[in-house]
PDB file of C-alpha atoms and ligand atoms in Angstrom:
ATOM      1  CA  SER A   1     -23.483   3.411  16.076  1.00 40.00           C
ATOM      2  CA  CYS A   2     -27.320   4.632  16.981  1.00 43.00           C
ATOM      3  CA  PHE A   3     -28.407   2.740  19.555  1.00 48.00           C
ATOM      4  CA  THR A   4     -31.781   3.268  18.191  1.00 46.00           C
ATOM      5  CA  ASN A   5     -30.724   1.569  14.857  1.00 45.00           C
ATOM      6  CA  PRO A   6     -27.555  -0.107  15.073  1.00 45.00           C
ATOM      7  CA  ALA A   7     -27.292   0.129  11.121  1.00 45.00           C
ATOM      8  CA  VAL A   8     -26.621   3.918  11.206  1.00 41.00           C
ATOM      9  CA  SER A   9     -23.361   5.028  10.160  1.00 41.00           C
ATOM     10  CA  ILE A  10     -20.320   5.475  12.738  1.00 40.00           C
ATOM     11  CA  GLN A  11     -19.348   8.876  13.178  1.00 42.00           C
ATOM     12  CA  ILE A  12     -15.496   9.704  13.871  1.00 40.00           C
ATOM     13  CA  ASN A  13     -13.399  12.816  14.344  1.00 39.00           C
ATOM     14  CA  THR A  14     -10.853  12.246  12.041  1.00 39.00           C
ATOM     15  CA  LYS A  15      -8.807  15.380  13.125  1.00 42.00           C
ATOM     16  CA  THR A  16      -7.950  14.187  16.056  1.00 39.00           C
ATOM     17  CA  GLY A  17      -8.254  10.263  16.346  1.00 39.00           C
ATOM     18  CA  HIS A  18     -10.325  10.554  19.242  1.00 40.00           C
ATOM     19  CA  PHE A  19     -13.418   8.455  19.109  1.00 41.00           C
ATOM     20  CA  PRO A  20     -15.903  10.030  21.542  1.00 43.00           C
ATOM     21  CA  HIS A  21     -18.973   8.954  23.155  1.00 45.00           C
ATOM     22  CA  TYR A  22     -21.473  11.728  22.679  1.00 42.00           C
ATOM     23  CA  ARG A  23     -25.400  12.230  22.117  1.00 48.00           C
ATOM     24  CA  ARG A  24     -27.226  14.068  19.710  1.00 52.00           C
ATOM     25  CA  LYS A  25     -30.292  13.953  17.632  1.00 52.00           C
ATOM     26  CA  CYS A  26     -30.220  10.997  15.502  1.00 51.00           C
ATOM     27  CA  THR A  27     -30.935  12.430  11.828  1.00 55.00           C
ATOM     28  CA  SER A  28     -30.438   8.949   9.918  1.00 55.00           C
ATOM     29  CA  CYS A  29     -32.761   6.661  11.825  1.00 52.00           C
ATOM     30  CA  PRO A  30     -36.294   6.436  10.962  1.00 54.00           C
ATOM     31  CA  ILE A  31     -37.293   6.835  14.787  1.00 55.00           C
ATOM     32  CA  GLY A  32     -34.986  10.090  15.158  1.00 54.00           C
ATOM     33  CA  GLY A  33     -34.902  11.701  18.608  1.00 53.00           C
ATOM     34  CA  LYS A  34     -32.104  11.644  21.265  1.00 51.00           C
ATOM     35  CA  ALA A  35     -29.581   8.533  20.315  1.00 51.00           C
ATOM     36  CA  ARG A  36     -26.418   7.820  22.145  1.00 49.00           C
ATOM     37  CA  PHE A  37     -23.552   7.436  19.569  1.00 45.00           C
ATOM     38  CA  GLN A  38     -20.317   5.885  20.086  1.00 45.00           C
ATOM     39  CA  ALA A  39     -17.623   6.055  17.649  1.00 43.00           C
ATOM     40  CA  ARG A  40     -16.102   2.649  16.940  1.00 41.00           C
ATOM     41  CA  LEU A  41     -12.814   1.880  14.970  1.00 41.00           C
ATOM     42  CA  PHE A  42     -13.311  -0.838  12.714  1.00 39.00           C
ATOM     43  CA  ILE A  43      -9.926  -3.001  12.039  1.00 38.00           C
ATOM     44  CA  SER A  44     -10.718  -5.978   9.733  1.00 39.00           C
ATOM     45  CA  THR A  45      -8.551  -7.680   7.320  1.00 38.00           C
ATOM     46  CA  GLU A  46     -10.303  -6.097   4.550  1.00 41.00           C
ATOM     47  CA  PHE A  47     -10.407  -2.511   5.829  1.00 45.00           C
ATOM     48  CA  LYS A  48      -8.095  -0.666   7.869  1.00 46.00           C
ATOM     49  CA  LEU A  49      -9.206   2.994   8.724  1.00 46.00           C
ATOM     50  CA  PRO A  50      -6.301   5.183   8.112  1.00 49.00           C
ATOM     51  CA  LEU A  51      -5.841   7.195  11.347  1.00 50.00           C
ATOM     52  CA  SER A  52      -2.985   9.192   9.681  1.00 61.00           C
ATOM     53  CA  MET A  53      -3.830  11.791   7.020  1.00 81.00           C
ATOM     54  CA  LYS A  54      -0.073  12.466   6.128  1.00 94.00           C
ATOM     55  CA  PRO A  55       0.180  11.302   2.645  1.00 97.00           C
ATOM     56  CA  ALA A  56       1.128   7.612   2.720  1.00 98.00           C
ATOM     57  CA  ILE A  57       3.866   5.690   0.665  1.00 98.00           C
ATOM     58  CA  LEU A  58       2.495   2.292  -0.298  1.00 98.00           C
ATOM     59  CA  VAL A  59       5.269  -0.710  -0.641  1.00 98.00           C
ATOM     60  CA  MET A  60       3.936  -3.646  -2.083  1.00 98.00           C
ATOM     61  CA  HIS A  61       5.574  -7.221  -2.605  1.00 98.00           C
ATOM     62  CA  GLY A  62       4.593  -9.702  -4.631  1.00 98.00           C
ATOM     63  CA  PRO A  63       4.740 -13.665  -4.160  1.00 98.00           C
ATOM     64  CA  ASN A  64       7.410 -15.464  -2.786  1.00 98.00           C
ATOM     65  CA  LEU A  65       9.079 -11.898  -1.580  1.00 98.00           C
ATOM     66  CA  ASN A  66       8.192 -13.246   1.971  1.00 98.00           C
ATOM     67  CA  LEU A  67      11.024 -15.538   1.107  1.00 97.00           C
ATOM     68  CA  LEU A  68      13.890 -13.129   0.767  1.00 98.00           C
ATOM     69  CA  GLY A  69      17.295 -13.932   2.416  1.00 97.00           C
ATOM     70  CA  ARG A  70      16.453 -17.572   2.153  1.00 97.00           C
ATOM     71  CA  ARG A  71      15.239 -17.808  -1.529  1.00 95.00           C
ATOM     72  CA  GLU A  72      18.025 -18.079  -4.021  1.00 96.00           C
ATOM     73  CA  PRO A  73      20.336 -15.559  -2.144  1.00 96.00           C
ATOM     74  CA  GLU A  74      22.639 -15.781  -4.963  1.00 96.00           C
ATOM     75  CA  ILE A  75      20.019 -14.240  -6.966  1.00 97.00           C
ATOM     76  CA  TYR A  76      17.893 -12.169  -4.828  1.00 97.00           C
ATOM     77  CA  GLY A  77      20.512 -11.404  -1.660  1.00 95.00           C
ATOM     78  CA  ARG A  78      20.397 -12.215   1.851  1.00 96.00           C
ATOM     79  CA  THR A  79      18.618  -9.171   3.357  1.00 97.00           C
ATOM     80  CA  THR A  80      15.055 -10.379   4.693  1.00 98.00           C
ATOM     81  CA  LEU A  81      11.719  -8.424   3.803  1.00 98.00           C
ATOM     82  CA  ALA A  82      11.663  -7.479   7.360  1.00 98.00           C
ATOM     83  CA  ASP A  83      14.623  -5.490   6.902  1.00 98.00           C
ATOM     84  CA  ILE A  84      14.060  -4.149   3.552  1.00 98.00           C
ATOM     85  CA  ASN A  85      10.569  -2.676   4.831  1.00 98.00           C
ATOM     86  CA  ALA A  86      12.197  -1.686   8.216  1.00 98.00           C
ATOM     87  CA  GLY A  87      14.653   0.505   6.668  1.00 98.00           C
ATOM     88  CA  LEU A  88      12.007   2.278   4.296  1.00 98.00           C
ATOM     89  CA  GLN A  89       9.775   2.868   7.017  1.00 98.00           C
ATOM     90  CA  ALA A  90      12.265   4.763   9.050  1.00 98.00           C
ATOM     91  CA  ARG A  91      13.381   6.934   5.972  1.00 98.00           C
ATOM     92  CA  ALA A  92       9.858   7.408   4.619  1.00 98.00           C
ATOM     93  CA  GLU A  93       8.546   8.565   8.259  1.00 98.00           C
ATOM     94  CA  ALA A  94      11.668  10.719   8.917  1.00 98.00           C
ATOM     95  CA  ALA A  95      10.655  12.404   5.975  1.00 98.00           C
ATOM     96  CA  GLY A  96       7.147  13.415   7.167  1.00 97.00           C
ATOM     97  CA  PHE A  97       5.014  10.410   5.153  1.00 98.00           C
ATOM     98  CA  ALA A  98       3.122   7.347   6.511  1.00 98.00           C
ATOM     99  CA  PHE A  99       4.300   4.528   5.329  1.00 98.00           C
ATOM    100  CA  GLU A 100       2.570   1.229   4.683  1.00 98.00           C
ATOM    101  CA  ALA A 101       4.257  -1.851   3.409  1.00 98.00           C
ATOM    102  CA  VAL A 102       1.931  -4.963   2.021  1.00 98.00           C
ATOM    103  CA  GLN A 103       3.741  -8.502   0.596  1.00 98.00           C
ATOM    104  CA  SER A 104       1.083 -11.329  -0.639  1.00 98.00           C
ATOM    105  CA  ASN A 105       1.311 -14.550  -2.219  1.00 98.00           C
ATOM    106  CA  ALA A 106      -2.277 -13.935  -3.475  1.00 98.00           C
ATOM    107  CA  GLU A 107      -3.126 -11.879  -6.606  1.00 98.00           C
ATOM    108  CA  ALA A 108      -6.625 -10.924  -5.325  1.00 98.00           C
ATOM    109  CA  VAL A 109      -5.089  -9.446  -2.075  1.00 98.00           C
ATOM    110  CA  LEU A 110      -2.647  -7.036  -4.028  1.00 98.00           C
ATOM    111  CA  ILE A 111      -5.475  -5.974  -6.412  1.00 98.00           C
ATOM    112  CA  GLU A 112      -7.691  -4.931  -3.521  1.00 98.00           C
ATOM    113  CA  ARG A 113      -4.822  -3.012  -1.945  1.00 98.00           C
ATOM    114  CA  ALA A 114      -4.194  -1.204  -5.207  1.00 98.00           C
ATOM    115  CA  GLN A 115      -8.065  -0.589  -5.635  1.00 98.00           C
ATOM    116  CA  ALA A 116      -8.069   0.835  -2.012  1.00 98.00           C
ATOM    117  CA  ALA A 117      -5.290   3.378  -2.738  1.00 98.00           C
ATOM    118  CA  MET A 118      -8.396   5.145  -4.967  1.00 97.00           C
ATOM    119  CA  ALA A 119      -9.789   6.269  -2.214  1.00 95.00           C
ATOM    120  CA  ASP A 120      -6.965   6.473   0.867  1.00 96.00           C
ATOM    121  CA  HIS A 121      -4.250   8.469   1.595  1.00 97.00           C
ATOM    122  CA  THR A 122      -1.559   6.734  -0.758  1.00 98.00           C
ATOM    123  CA  ALA A 123       0.327   9.196  -2.607  1.00 98.00           C
ATOM    124  CA  PHE A 124       2.963   7.132  -4.024  1.00 98.00           C
ATOM    125  CA  ILE A 125       3.454   3.444  -4.493  1.00 98.00           C
ATOM    126  CA  ILE A 126       6.419   1.112  -4.711  1.00 99.00           C
ATOM    127  CA  ILE A 127       5.936  -2.168  -6.390  1.00 99.00           C
ATOM    128  CA  ASN A 128       7.711  -5.360  -6.625  1.00 98.00           C
ATOM    129  CA  PRO A 129       5.187  -7.629  -8.398  1.00 98.00           C
ATOM    130  CA  ALA A 130       7.729 -10.203  -8.502  1.00 98.00           C
ATOM    131  CA  ALA A 131       6.210 -13.059 -10.617  1.00 98.00           C
ATOM    132  CA  TYR A 132       2.930 -11.278 -11.311  1.00 98.00           C
ATOM    133  CA  THR A 133       5.232  -8.815 -13.151  1.00 98.00           C
ATOM    134  CA  HIS A 134       5.177 -11.155 -16.075  1.00 98.00           C
ATOM    135  CA  THR A 135       1.644 -12.445 -16.194  1.00 98.00           C
ATOM    136  CA  SER A 136      -0.965 -10.094 -14.058  1.00 98.00           C
ATOM    137  CA  VAL A 137      -3.101  -7.852 -16.486  1.00 98.00           C
ATOM    138  CA  ALA A 138      -5.572  -7.926 -13.560  1.00 98.00           C
ATOM    139  CA  LEU A 139      -2.901  -6.122 -10.995  1.00 98.00           C
ATOM    140  CA  ARG A 140      -1.725  -3.802 -13.840  1.00 98.00           C
ATOM    141  CA  ASP A 141      -5.251  -2.545 -14.300  1.00 98.00           C
ATOM    142  CA  ALA A 142      -5.943  -2.324 -10.525  1.00 98.00           C
ATOM    143  CA  LEU A 143      -2.821   0.035 -10.467  1.00 98.00           C
ATOM    144  CA  ALA A 144      -4.156   1.920 -13.520  1.00 98.00           C
ATOM    145  CA  ALA A 145      -7.380   2.453 -11.677  1.00 98.00           C
ATOM    146  CA  ALA A 146      -5.527   3.564  -8.742  1.00 98.00           C
ATOM    147  CA  GLY A 147      -4.308   6.312 -10.543  1.00 98.00           C
ATOM    148  CA  LYS A 148      -0.976   6.941  -8.114  1.00 98.00           C
ATOM    149  CA  PRO A 149       2.677   7.403  -9.291  1.00 98.00           C
ATOM    150  CA  PHE A 150       4.418   4.306  -8.992  1.00 98.00           C
ATOM    151  CA  ILE A 151       7.951   2.663  -9.458  1.00 99.00           C
ATOM    152  CA  GLU A 152       8.764  -0.840 -10.335  1.00 99.00           C
ATOM    153  CA  VAL A 153      11.379  -2.714  -8.705  1.00 98.00           C
ATOM    154  CA  HIS A 154      13.186  -6.078  -9.050  1.00 98.00           C
ATOM    155  CA  LEU A 155      15.883  -6.891  -7.171  1.00 98.00           C
ATOM    156  CA  SER A 156      17.563  -9.049  -9.888  1.00 98.00           C
ATOM    157  CA  ASN A 157      18.409  -7.974 -13.289  1.00 98.00           C
ATOM    158  CA  VAL A 158      15.422  -9.438 -15.226  1.00 98.00           C
ATOM    159  CA  HIS A 159      16.715  -8.702 -18.388  1.00 98.00           C
ATOM    160  CA  ALA A 160      19.825 -11.037 -17.888  1.00 98.00           C
ATOM    161  CA  ARG A 161      17.933 -13.912 -16.944  1.00 98.00           C
ATOM    162  CA  GLU A 162      15.122 -16.113 -18.562  1.00 97.00           C
ATOM    163  CA  PRO A 163      13.528 -14.479 -21.534  1.00 98.00           C
ATOM    164  CA  PHE A 164       9.963 -14.996 -20.089  1.00 98.00           C
ATOM    165  CA  ARG A 165      11.257 -12.090 -17.501  1.00 98.00           C
ATOM    166  CA  ARG A 166      11.904  -9.378 -20.003  1.00 98.00           C
ATOM    167  CA  HIS A 167       8.292  -8.631 -20.595  1.00 98.00           C
ATOM    168  CA  SER A 168       6.410  -6.588 -17.739  1.00 98.00           C
ATOM    169  CA  TYR A 169       2.819  -5.729 -17.743  1.00 98.00           C
ATOM    170  CA  PHE A 170       3.692  -2.834 -15.669  1.00 98.00           C
ATOM    171  CA  SER A 171       6.704  -0.802 -17.055  1.00 98.00           C
ATOM    172  CA  ASP A 172       4.663   1.302 -19.552  1.00 98.00           C
ATOM    173  CA  LEU A 173       2.605   2.528 -16.767  1.00 98.00           C
ATOM    174  CA  ALA A 174       5.330   3.023 -14.339  1.00 98.00           C
ATOM    175  CA  GLN A 175       7.115   6.425 -13.210  1.00 98.00           C
ATOM    176  CA  GLY A 176      10.240   4.300 -13.609  1.00 98.00           C
ATOM    177  CA  VAL A 177      11.601   0.823 -13.189  1.00 98.00           C
ATOM    178  CA  ILE A 178      14.530  -0.260 -11.170  1.00 98.00           C
ATOM    179  CA  CYS A 179      16.153  -3.739 -11.391  1.00 98.00           C
ATOM    180  CA  GLY A 180      19.428  -5.140 -10.703  1.00 98.00           C
ATOM    181  CA  LEU A 181      20.437  -3.410  -7.654  1.00 98.00           C
ATOM    182  CA  GLY A 182      19.231  -5.798  -5.170  1.00 98.00           C
ATOM    183  CA  ALA A 183      17.456  -4.301  -1.844  1.00 98.00           C
ATOM    184  CA  HIS A 184      18.897  -0.918  -2.611  1.00 98.00           C
ATOM    185  CA  GLY A 185      16.367  -0.664  -5.749  1.00 98.00           C
ATOM    186  CA  TYR A 186      13.989   0.095  -3.276  1.00 98.00           C
ATOM    187  CA  ALA A 187      15.871   2.478  -1.136  1.00 98.00           C
ATOM    188  CA  ALA A 188      16.403   4.110  -4.597  1.00 98.00           C
ATOM    189  CA  ALA A 189      12.915   4.200  -5.184  1.00 98.00           C
ATOM    190  CA  LEU A 190      11.738   5.740  -1.993  1.00 98.00           C
ATOM    191  CA  ASP A 191      14.363   8.440  -2.373  1.00 98.00           C
ATOM    192  CA  PHE A 192      12.707   9.445  -5.590  1.00 98.00           C
ATOM    193  CA  ALA A 193       9.273   8.960  -4.318  1.00 98.00           C
ATOM    194  CA  ILE A 194      10.060  11.364  -1.359  1.00 98.00           C
ATOM    195  CA  GLU A 195      11.505  14.158  -3.724  1.00 98.00           C
ATOM    196  CA  TYR A 196       8.674  13.547  -5.983  1.00 98.00           C
ATOM    197  CA  LEU A 197       6.038  14.141  -3.154  1.00 98.00           C
ATOM    198  CA  GLN A 198       7.806  17.100  -1.425  1.00 97.00           C
ATOM    199  CA  GLN A 199       8.103  18.876  -4.868  1.00 96.00           C
ATOM    200  CA  LYS A 200       4.534  18.297  -5.454  1.00 93.00           C
ATOM    201  CA  GLN A 201       3.675  19.736  -1.922  1.00 91.00           C
ATOM    202  CA  ALA A 202       5.769  22.919  -2.484  1.00 93.00           C
ATOM    203  CA  GLY A 203       4.632  23.796  -5.639  1.00 84.00           C
TER     204      GLY A 203
HETATM  205  C1  DQA B   1      11.763 -10.401  -9.118  1.00 72.71           C
HETATM  206  C2  DQA B   1      12.077 -10.968 -10.519  1.00 72.71           C
HETATM  207  C3  DQA B   1      10.728 -11.856 -11.250  1.00 72.71           C
HETATM  208  O1  DQA B   1      11.058 -12.278 -12.465  1.00 72.71           O
HETATM  209  C4  DQA B   1      10.741 -13.013 -10.067  1.00 72.71           C
HETATM  210  O2  DQA B   1       9.428 -13.621 -10.574  1.00 72.71           O
HETATM  211  C5  DQA B   1      10.252 -12.524  -8.831  1.00 72.71           C
HETATM  212  C6  DQA B   1      11.544 -11.409  -8.275  1.00 72.71           C
HETATM  213  C7  DQA B   1      12.836  -9.586  -8.777  1.00 72.71           C
HETATM  214  O3  DQA B   1      12.939  -8.971  -7.638  1.00 72.71           O
HETATM  215  O4  DQA B   1      13.976  -9.544  -9.019  1.00 72.71           O
HETATM  216  O5  DQA B   1       9.981 -13.585  -7.922  1.00 72.71           O
HETATM  217  O6  DQA B   1      10.490  -9.758  -9.296  1.00 72.71           O
END
């Protein structure tokens, strides 16, 4: 920050990811003159500065998916969320994309992450909204606002279960919907996302 006026904005060299100290004329603070700037990296729970300029694939997991492996394994399988994310991350990064996975039991956290995708490097979203599939107009609206292509994934075949699971607030906005393939559904969605983004980059 500007030493004369600490409220003045941070300066970041986004090309290299370096955060140099340097001196220059302060144009933003009312006093002006020479000021010493030091770029700082802000990391908080609300805001993460993207260090990578690569297009990113964002995977979003809704409530109770943190319990995968232990939660009704006859329905959801024995693969843990950490294992699913690790496999997706390796594949996405090998294909040259940045990768981020987020899981939350709180609707607001998912909504805020989707909103952030309006302005960050997210190029494609894979989302299992879990129970919010059937309830959340608010999360649907956030994805619509983000305007990024997304695939809706469900581990179980929601059409072969209770009737209330047949309705989704997301499917009509989605690029595609995968359900009933267990953890493989995420891998299939990622394969599609990579091909989609590579075609977009080529053309
Ligand atoms: C789920 C199906 C939803 O109906 C359920 O509420 C979940 C998981 C699935 O992955 O099969 O939590 O999205």
